[in-house]
Short mmCIF file of C-alpha atoms and ligand atoms in Angstrom, two decimals:
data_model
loop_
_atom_site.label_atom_id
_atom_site.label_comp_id
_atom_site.label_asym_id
_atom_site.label_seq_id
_atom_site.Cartn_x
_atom_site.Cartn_y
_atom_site.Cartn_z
CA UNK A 854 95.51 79.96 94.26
CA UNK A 855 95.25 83.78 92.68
CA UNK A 856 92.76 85.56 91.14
CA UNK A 857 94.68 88.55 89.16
CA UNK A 858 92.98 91.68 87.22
CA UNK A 859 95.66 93.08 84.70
CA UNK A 860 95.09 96.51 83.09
CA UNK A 861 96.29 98.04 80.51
CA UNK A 862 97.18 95.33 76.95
CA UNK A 863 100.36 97.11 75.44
CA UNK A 864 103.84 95.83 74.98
CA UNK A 865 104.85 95.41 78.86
CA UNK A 866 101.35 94.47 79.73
CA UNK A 867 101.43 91.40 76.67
CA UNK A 868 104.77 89.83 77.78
CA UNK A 869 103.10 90.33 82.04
CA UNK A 870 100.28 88.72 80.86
CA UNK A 871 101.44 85.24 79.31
CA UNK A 872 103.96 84.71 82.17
CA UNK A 873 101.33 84.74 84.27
CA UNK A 874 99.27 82.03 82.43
CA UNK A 875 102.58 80.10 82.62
CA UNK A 876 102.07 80.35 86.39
CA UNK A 877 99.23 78.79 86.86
CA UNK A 878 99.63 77.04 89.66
CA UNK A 879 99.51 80.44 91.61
CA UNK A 880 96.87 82.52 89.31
CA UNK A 881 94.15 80.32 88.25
CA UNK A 882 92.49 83.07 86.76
CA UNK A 883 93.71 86.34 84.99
CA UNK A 884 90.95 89.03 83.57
CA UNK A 885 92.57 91.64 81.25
CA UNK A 886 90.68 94.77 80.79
CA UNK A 887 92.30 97.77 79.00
CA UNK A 888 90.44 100.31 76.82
CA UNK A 889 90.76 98.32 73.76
CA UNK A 890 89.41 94.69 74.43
CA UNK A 891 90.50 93.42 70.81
CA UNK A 892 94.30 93.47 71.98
CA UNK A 893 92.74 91.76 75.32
CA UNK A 894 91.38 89.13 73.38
CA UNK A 895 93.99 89.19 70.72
CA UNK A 896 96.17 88.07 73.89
CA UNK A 897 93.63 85.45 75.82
CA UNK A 898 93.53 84.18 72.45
CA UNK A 899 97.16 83.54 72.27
CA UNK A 900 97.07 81.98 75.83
CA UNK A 901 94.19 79.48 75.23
CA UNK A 902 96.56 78.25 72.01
CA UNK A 903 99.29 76.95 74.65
CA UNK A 904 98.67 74.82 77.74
CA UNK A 905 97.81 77.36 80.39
CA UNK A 906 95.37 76.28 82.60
CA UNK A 907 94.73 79.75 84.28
CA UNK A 908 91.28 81.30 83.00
CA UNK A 909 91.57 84.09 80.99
CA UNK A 910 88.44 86.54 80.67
CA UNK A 911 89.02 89.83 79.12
CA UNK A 912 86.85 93.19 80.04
CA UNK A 913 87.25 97.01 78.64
CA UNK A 914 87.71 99.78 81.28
CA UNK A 915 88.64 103.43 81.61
CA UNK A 916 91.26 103.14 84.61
CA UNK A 917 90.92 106.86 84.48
CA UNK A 918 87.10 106.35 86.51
CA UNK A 919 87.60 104.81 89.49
CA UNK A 920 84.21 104.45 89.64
CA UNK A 921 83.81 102.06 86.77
CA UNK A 922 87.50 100.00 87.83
CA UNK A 923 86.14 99.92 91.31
CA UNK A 924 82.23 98.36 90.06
CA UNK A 925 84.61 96.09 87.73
CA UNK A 926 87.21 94.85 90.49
CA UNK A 927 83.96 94.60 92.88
CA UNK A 928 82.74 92.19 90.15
CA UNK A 929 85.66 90.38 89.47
CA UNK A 930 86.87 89.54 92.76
CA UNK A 931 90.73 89.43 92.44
CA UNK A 932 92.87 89.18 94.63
CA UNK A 933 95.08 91.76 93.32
CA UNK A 934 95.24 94.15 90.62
CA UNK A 935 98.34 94.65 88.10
CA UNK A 936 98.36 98.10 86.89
CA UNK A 937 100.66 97.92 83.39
CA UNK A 938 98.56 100.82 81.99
CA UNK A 939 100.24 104.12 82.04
CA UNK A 940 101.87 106.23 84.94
CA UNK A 941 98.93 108.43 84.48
CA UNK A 942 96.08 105.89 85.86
CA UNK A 943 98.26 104.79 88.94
CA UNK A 944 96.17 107.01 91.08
CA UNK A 945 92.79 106.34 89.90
CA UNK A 946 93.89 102.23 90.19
CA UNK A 947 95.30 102.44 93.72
CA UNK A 948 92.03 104.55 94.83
CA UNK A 949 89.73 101.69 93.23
CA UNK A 950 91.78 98.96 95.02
CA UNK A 951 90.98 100.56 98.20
CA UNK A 952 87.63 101.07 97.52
CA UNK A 953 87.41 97.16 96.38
CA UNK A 954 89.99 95.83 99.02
CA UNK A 955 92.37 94.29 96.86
CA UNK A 956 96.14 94.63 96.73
CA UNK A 957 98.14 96.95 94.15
CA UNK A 958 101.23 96.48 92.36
CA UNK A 959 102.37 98.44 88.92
CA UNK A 960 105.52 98.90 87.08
CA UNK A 961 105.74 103.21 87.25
CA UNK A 962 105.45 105.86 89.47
CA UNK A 963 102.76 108.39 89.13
CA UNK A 964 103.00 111.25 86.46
CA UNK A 965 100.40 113.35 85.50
CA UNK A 966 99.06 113.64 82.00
CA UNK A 967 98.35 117.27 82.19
CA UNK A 968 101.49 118.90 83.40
CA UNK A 969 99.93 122.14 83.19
CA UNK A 970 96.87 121.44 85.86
CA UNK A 971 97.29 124.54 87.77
CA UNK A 972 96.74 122.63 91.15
CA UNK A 973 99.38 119.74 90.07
CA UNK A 974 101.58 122.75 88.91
CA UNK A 975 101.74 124.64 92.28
CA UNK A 976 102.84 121.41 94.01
CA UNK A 977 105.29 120.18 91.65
CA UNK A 978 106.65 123.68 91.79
CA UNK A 979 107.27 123.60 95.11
CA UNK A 980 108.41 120.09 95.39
CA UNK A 981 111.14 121.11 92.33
CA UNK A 982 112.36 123.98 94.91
CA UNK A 983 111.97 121.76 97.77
CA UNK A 984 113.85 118.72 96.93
CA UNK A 985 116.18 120.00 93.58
CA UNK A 986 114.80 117.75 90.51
CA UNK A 987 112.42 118.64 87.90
CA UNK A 988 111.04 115.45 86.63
CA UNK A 989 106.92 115.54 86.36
CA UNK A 990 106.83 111.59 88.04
CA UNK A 991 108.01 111.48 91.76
CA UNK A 992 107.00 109.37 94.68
CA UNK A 993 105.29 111.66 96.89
CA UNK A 994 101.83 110.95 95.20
CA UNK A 995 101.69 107.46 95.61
CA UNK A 996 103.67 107.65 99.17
CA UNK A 997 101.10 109.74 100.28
CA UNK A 998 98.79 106.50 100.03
CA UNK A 999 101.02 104.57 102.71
CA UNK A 1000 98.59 104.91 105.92
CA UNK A 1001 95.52 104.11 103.51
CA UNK A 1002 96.70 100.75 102.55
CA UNK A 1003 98.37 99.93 106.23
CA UNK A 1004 94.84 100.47 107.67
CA UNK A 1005 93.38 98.82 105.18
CA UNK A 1006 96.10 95.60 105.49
CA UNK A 1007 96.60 96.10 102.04
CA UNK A 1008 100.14 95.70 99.73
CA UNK A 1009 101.14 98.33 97.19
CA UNK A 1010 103.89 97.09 95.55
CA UNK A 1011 105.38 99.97 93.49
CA UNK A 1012 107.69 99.93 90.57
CA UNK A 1013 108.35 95.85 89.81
CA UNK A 1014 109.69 96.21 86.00
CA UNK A 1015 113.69 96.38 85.53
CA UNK A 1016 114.53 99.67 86.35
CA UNK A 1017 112.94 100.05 88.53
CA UNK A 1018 111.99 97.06 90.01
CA UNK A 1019 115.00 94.54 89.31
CA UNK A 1020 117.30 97.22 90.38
CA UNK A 1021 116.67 97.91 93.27
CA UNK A 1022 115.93 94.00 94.20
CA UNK A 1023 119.88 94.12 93.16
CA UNK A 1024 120.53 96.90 95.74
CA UNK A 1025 118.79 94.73 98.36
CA UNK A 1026 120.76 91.66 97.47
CA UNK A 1027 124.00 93.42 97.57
CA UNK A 1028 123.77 94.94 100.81
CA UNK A 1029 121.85 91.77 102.36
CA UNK A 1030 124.79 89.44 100.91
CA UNK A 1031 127.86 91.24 100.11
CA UNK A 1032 127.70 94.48 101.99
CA UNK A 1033 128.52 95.52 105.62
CA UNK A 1034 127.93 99.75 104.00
CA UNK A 1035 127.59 100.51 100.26
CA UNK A 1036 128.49 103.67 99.74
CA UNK A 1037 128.11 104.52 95.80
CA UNK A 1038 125.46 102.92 93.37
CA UNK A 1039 125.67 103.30 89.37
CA UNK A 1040 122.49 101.55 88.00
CA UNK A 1041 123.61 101.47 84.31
CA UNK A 1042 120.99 100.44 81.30
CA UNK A 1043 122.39 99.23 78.10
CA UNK A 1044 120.16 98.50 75.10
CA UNK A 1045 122.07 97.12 72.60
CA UNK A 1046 119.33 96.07 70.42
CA UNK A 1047 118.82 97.38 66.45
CA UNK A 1048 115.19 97.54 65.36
CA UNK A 1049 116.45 98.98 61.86
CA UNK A 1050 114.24 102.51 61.92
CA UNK A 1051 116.09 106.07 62.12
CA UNK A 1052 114.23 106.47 65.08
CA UNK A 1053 111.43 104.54 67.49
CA UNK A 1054 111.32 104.10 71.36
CA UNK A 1055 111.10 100.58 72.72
CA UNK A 1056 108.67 101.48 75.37
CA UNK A 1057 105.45 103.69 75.23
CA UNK A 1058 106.81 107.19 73.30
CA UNK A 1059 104.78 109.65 75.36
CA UNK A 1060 106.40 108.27 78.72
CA UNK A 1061 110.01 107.54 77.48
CA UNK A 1062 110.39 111.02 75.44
CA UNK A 1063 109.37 112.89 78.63
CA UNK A 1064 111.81 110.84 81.11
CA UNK A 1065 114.90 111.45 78.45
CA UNK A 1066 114.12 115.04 77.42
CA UNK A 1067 114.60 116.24 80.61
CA UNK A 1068 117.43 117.36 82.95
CA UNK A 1069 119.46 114.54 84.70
CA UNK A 1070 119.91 114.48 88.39
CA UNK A 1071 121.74 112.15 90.73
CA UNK A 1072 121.77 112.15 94.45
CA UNK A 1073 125.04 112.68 96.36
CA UNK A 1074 124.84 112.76 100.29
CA UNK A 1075 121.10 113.12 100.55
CA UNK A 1076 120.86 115.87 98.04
CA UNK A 1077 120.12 116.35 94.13
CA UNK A 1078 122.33 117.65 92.04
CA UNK A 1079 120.49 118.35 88.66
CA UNK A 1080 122.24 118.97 85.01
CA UNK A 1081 121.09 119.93 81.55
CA UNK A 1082 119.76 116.95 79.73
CA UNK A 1083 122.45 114.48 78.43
CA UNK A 1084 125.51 116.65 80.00
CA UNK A 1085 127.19 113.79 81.30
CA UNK A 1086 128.40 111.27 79.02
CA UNK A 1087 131.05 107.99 79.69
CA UNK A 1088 131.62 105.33 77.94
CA UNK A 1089 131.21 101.45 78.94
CA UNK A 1090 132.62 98.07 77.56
CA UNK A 1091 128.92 96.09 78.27
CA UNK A 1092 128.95 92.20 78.34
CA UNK A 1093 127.09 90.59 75.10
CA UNK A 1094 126.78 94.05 73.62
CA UNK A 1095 130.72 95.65 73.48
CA UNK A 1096 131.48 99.38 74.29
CA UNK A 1097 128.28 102.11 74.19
CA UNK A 1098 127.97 105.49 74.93
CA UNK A 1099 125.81 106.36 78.22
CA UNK A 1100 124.17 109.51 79.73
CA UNK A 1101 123.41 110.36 83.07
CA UNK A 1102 119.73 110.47 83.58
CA UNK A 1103 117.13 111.34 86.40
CA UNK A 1104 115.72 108.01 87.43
CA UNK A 1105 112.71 107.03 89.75
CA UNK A 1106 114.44 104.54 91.90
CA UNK A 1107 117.02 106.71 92.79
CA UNK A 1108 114.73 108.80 94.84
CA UNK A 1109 113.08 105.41 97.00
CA UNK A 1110 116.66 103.87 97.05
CA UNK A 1111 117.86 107.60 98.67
CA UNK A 1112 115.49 107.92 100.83
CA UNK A 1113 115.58 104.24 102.13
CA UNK A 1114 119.39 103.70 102.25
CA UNK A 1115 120.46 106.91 103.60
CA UNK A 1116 124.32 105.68 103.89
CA UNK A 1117 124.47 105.47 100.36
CA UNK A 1118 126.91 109.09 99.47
CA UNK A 1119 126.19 108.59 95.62
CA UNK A 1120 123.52 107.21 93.49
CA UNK A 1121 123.23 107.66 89.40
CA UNK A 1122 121.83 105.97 86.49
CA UNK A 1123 123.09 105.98 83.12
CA UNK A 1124 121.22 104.84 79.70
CA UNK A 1125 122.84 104.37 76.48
CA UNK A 1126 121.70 106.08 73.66
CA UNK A 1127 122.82 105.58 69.93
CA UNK A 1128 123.65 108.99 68.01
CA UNK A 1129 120.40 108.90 65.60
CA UNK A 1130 118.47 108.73 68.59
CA UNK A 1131 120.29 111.76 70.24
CA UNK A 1132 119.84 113.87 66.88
CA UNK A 1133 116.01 113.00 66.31
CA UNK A 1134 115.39 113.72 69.75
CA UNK A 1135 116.89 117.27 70.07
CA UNK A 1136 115.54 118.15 67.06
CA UNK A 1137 111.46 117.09 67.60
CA UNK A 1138 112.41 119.00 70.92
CA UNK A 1139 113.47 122.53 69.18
CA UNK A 1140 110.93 122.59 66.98
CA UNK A 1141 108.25 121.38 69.62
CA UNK A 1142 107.10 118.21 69.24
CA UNK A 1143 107.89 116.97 72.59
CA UNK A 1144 105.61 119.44 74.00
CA UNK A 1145 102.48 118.55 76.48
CA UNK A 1146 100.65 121.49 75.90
CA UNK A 1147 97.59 121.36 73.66
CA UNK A 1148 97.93 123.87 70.51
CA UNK A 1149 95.24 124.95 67.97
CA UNK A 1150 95.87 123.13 64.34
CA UNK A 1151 93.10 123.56 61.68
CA UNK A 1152 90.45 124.05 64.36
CA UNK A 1153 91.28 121.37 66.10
CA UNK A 1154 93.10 120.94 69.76
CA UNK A 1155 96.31 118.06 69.65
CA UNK A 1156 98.98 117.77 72.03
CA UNK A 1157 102.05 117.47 70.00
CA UNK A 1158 103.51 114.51 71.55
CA UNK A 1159 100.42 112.47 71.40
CA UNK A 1160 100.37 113.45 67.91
CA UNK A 1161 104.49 112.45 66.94
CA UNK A 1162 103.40 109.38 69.53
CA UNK A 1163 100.74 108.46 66.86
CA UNK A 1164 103.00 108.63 64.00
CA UNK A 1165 105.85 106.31 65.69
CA UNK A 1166 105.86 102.61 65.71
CA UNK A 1167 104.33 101.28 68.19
CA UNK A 1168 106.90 99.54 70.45
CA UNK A 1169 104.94 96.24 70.47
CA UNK A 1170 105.28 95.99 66.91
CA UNK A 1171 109.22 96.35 67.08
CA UNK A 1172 109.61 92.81 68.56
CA UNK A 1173 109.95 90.89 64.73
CA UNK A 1174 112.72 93.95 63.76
CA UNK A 1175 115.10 94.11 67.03
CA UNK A 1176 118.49 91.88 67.39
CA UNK A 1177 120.65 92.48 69.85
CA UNK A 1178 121.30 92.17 73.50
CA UNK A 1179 120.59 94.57 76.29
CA UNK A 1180 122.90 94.65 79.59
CA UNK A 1181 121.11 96.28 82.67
CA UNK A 1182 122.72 96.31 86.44
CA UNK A 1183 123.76 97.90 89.11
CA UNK A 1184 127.59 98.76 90.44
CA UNK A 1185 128.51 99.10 94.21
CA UNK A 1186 131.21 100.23 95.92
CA UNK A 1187 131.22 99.93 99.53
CA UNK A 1188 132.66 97.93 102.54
CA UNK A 1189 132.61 94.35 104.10
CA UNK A 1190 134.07 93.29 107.35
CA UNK A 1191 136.15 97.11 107.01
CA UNK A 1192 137.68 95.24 103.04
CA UNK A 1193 136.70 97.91 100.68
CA UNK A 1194 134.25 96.21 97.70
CA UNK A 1195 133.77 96.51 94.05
CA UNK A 1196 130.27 94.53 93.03
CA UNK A 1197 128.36 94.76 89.75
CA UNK A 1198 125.01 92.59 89.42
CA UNK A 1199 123.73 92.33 86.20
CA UNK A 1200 121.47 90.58 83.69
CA UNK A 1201 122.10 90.54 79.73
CA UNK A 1202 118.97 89.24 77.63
CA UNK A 1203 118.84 88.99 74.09
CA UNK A 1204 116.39 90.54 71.60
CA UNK A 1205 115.51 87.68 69.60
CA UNK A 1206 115.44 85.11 72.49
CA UNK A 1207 112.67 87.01 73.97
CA UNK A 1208 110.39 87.45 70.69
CA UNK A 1209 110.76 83.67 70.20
CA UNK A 1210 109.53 82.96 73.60
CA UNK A 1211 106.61 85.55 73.71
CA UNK A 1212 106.50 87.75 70.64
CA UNK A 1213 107.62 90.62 72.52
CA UNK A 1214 111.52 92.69 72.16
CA UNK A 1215 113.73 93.04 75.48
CA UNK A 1216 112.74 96.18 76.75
CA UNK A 1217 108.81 95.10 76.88
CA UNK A 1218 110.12 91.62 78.09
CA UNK A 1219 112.61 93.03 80.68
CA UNK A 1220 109.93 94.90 82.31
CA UNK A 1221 106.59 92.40 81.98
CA UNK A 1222 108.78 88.95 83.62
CA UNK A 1223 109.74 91.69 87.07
CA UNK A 1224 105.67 92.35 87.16
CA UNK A 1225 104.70 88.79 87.05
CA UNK A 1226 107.31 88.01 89.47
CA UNK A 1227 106.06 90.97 91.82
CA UNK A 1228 102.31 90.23 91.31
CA UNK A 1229 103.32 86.53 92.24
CA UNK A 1230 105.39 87.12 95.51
CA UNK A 1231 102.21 89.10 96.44
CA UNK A 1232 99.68 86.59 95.44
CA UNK A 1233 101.44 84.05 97.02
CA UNK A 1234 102.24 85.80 100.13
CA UNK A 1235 105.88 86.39 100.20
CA UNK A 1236 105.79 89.87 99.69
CA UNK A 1237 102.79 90.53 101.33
CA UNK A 1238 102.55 93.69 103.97
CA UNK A 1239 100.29 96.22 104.84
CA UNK A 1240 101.23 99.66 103.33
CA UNK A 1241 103.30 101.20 100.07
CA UNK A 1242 106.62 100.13 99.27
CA UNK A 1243 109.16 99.84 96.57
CA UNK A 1244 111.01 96.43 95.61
CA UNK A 1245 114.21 97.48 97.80
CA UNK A 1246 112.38 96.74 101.06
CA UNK A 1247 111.75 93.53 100.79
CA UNK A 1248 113.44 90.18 101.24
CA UNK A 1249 115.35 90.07 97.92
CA UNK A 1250 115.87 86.40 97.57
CA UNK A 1251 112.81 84.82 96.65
CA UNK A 1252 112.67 87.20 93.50
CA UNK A 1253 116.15 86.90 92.75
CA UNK A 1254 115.62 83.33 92.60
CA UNK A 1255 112.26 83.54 90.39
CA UNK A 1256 114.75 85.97 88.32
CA UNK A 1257 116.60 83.13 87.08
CA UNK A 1258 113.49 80.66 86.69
CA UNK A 1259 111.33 82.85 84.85
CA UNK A 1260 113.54 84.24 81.75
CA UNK A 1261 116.02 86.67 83.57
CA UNK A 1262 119.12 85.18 84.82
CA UNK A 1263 121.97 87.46 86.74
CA UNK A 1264 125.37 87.71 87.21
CA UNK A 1265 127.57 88.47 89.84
CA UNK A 1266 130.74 90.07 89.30
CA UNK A 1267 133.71 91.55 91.53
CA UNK A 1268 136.03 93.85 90.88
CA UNK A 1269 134.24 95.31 87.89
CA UNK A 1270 135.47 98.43 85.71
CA UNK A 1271 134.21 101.50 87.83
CA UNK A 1272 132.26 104.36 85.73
CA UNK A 1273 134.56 107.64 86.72
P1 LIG B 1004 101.81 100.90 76.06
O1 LIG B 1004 101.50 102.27 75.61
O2 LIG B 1004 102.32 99.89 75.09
O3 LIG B 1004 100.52 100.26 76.77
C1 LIG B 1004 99.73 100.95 77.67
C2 LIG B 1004 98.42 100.21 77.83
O4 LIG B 1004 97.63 100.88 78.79
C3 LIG B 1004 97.60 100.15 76.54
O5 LIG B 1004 97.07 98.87 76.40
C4 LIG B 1004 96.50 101.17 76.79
O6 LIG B 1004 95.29 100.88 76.18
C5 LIG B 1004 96.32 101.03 78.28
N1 LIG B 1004 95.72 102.25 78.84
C6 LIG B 1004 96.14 103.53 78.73
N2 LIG B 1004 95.28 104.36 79.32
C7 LIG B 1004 94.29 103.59 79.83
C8 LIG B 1004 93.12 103.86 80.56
N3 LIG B 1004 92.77 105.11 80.88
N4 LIG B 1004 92.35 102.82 80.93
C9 LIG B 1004 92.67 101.55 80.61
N5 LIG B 1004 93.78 101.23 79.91
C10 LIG B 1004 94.58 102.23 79.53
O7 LIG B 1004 102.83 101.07 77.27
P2 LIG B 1004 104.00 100.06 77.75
O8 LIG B 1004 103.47 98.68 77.77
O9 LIG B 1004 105.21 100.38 77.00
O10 LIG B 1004 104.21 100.56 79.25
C11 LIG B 1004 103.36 100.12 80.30
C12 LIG B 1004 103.88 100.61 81.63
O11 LIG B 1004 105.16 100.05 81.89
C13 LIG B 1004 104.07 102.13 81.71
O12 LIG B 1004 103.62 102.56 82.98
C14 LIG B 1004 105.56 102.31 81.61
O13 LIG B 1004 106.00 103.49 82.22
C15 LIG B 1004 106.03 101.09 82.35
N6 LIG B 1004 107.42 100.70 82.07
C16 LIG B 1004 108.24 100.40 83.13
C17 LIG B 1004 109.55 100.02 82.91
C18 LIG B 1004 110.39 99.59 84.07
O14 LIG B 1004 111.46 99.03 83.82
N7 LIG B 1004 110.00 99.77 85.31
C19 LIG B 1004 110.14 99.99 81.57
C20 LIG B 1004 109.18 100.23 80.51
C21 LIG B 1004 107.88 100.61 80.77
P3 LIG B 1004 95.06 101.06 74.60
O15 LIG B 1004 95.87 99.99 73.97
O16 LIG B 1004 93.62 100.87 74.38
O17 LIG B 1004 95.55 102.45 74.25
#
């Protein structure tokens, strides 16, 4: 039996939160605490209307104080903390669950939300020369933490959504079960949903804009090889969605999956974008609006991508709107028993399916069923060991089974159409 603290209440966090209640044989209890209790309440409320049995209380927090999380999680008692806030409070939420003694999981690496903090600059500067990719969110921050939780016999369980999370579970289970070497790895994310506006991200706008505004990078033997934003474009012929154009993007898990399957020679990930997307995009970026610097406007200081964040939907409320499917895996190439290998692993979920079920659209739903199922392989011990890892170093199994029991079947497939 679990004791669970969520925080953070938006769109991931909603869909997290009531497949936990529908776990609760495992967490008996569940406090949600975000900054704005009504949507934590709005939610408990929805819970107590079905037959959960796990206790919901609800709590508001800044997870940017660790004092205040730490007095909270001190009062609370979990035994672990979900962190489906934002990238930005990962820090401040793994500090607090030292402090407490609790285990961490969350769904994102870190990124700051001030990318011009001199002192954050000068590192990322130097990690950017160092290593050969410009994205603000890398791993080093949160890797930095792994001898604080191993002496504290602690689990941080990073990055349990779809991608990552699920894909790299997918790496695991290919090379545990199909493998002898895999020696390329194309994660590729199709979201063939329609939510009927010119233009609206399915998952927080501040976050996504940054991650697709700026340069791609793969890895390809050990190193990374960066390119302008959207250069490289194929096409593919997806399962329950039909053909979609896909770019080559920089991707967190392809840094942990690098680093902890060196034999791997390539490793990419594609997303598909439609073309109004593409042309809203690149134009909010020319004329600014994608900037995180704070400018001047009437007197008053705004950040203009908090301020176009404001005026888009908000990506909870797109669940009603969105049909469609969306097709995300992960293609191998590699060897077994010295037989060269073609694998692709994938899961297609539909739109609709999900908002019946829990209110929620795909891309909120695709990434809140991975962090129950990581939260519940730590509660329950499975996935339990001191120290910081990412979902590819664990036994892939028992998730890929509670894939297919909790909402998110897979598919295996062999011989699949290569991307060139
Ligand atoms: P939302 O913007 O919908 O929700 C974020 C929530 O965090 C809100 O409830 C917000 O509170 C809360 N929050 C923000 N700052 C604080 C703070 N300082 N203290 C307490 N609560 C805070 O985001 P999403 O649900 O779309 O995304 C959640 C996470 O999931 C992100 O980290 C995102 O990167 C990740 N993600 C991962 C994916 C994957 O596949 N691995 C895919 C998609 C998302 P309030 O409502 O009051 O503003």
């Amino acid at each position: 039996m679990s004791r669970v603290l969520v925080i953070g209440c938006g769109g991931v966090a909603q869909v997290a939160i009531q497949k936990i209640a529908m776990v609760s044989e495992v967490f008996e209890e569940m406090m949600i605490a975000s900054r704005t209790i009504s949507k934590c309440d709005a939610v408990k409320a929805k819970i107590e209307a079905t037959n959960s049995k796990t206790k919901v209380t609800t709590a508001t927090v800044d997870a940017d104080n660790v004092e205040e999380l730490t007095a909270l999680i001190k009062d609370y008692e979990p035994d672990l903390v979900l962190n489906v806030a934002l990238p930005y409070q990962d820090l401040t939420i793994m500090d607090a669950c030292l402090a407490a003694g609790v285990h961490y999981v969350d769904t994102a690496n870190y990124e700051p939300e001030d990318t011009e903090d001199p002192e954050w600059r000068a590192i990322y500067e130097k990690r950017c020369k160092d290593l050969g990719f410009s994205a603000y969110f890398d791993y080093s921050w949160q890797w930095a933490y792994q001898k604080k939780f191993e002496d504290a016999g602690l689990t941080a369980l990073l990055g349990t959504g779809f991608d990552p999370g699920v894909t790299s579970v997918f790496v695991a289970y290919a090379k545990k079960h199909y493998f002898d070497t895999i020696d390329t790895i194309d994660i590729l994310d199709c979201n063939g949903g329609d939510h009927g506006y010119a233009f609206a991200t399915n998952f927080n706008p501040e976050i996504n804009l940054r991650e697709v505004s700026a340069p791609g990078s793969y890895m390809e033997n050990g190193k990374w090889i960066e390119i302008p934003a959207m250069s490289i474009h194929r096409t593919y012929n997806f399962e329950g969605v039909g053909e979609k154009d896909m770019y080559l993007l920089h991707h967190e898990e392809i840094e942990a999956l690098g680093r902890n399957l060196p034999e791997v020679k390539r490793i990419r990930f594609f997303m598909t974008f439609g073309q109004s997307y593409l042309d809203h995009m690149r134009c909010l970026e020319d004329v600014g609006m994608l900037s995180t610097e704070p400018i001047n406007f009437n007197g008053q200081e705004i950040v203009p991508i908090q301020f176009l964040t404001a005026l888009l939907p908000d990506p909870a409320s797109l669940g009603p709107r969105t049909k469609g499917k969306t097709n995300i895996g992960c293609i191998f190439t590699g060897k077994k028993d010295g037989v060269e290998k073609k694998l692709y692993i994938y899961n297609v979920c539909d739109h609709q399916e999900c908002y019946k079920e829990v209110g929620s659209q795909a891309i909120s739903y695709t990434t809140g069923v991975p962090a129950m199922i990581g939260t519940l392989l730590v509660a329950n011990g499975t996935w339990r060991k001191p120290g910081v890892f990412t979902t590819d170093e664990f036994d892939p199994d028992p998730y890929m089974e509670a894939l297919n029991k909790y909402g998110l079947p897979w598919k295996v497939e062999e011989n699949p159409v290569l991307v060139d």
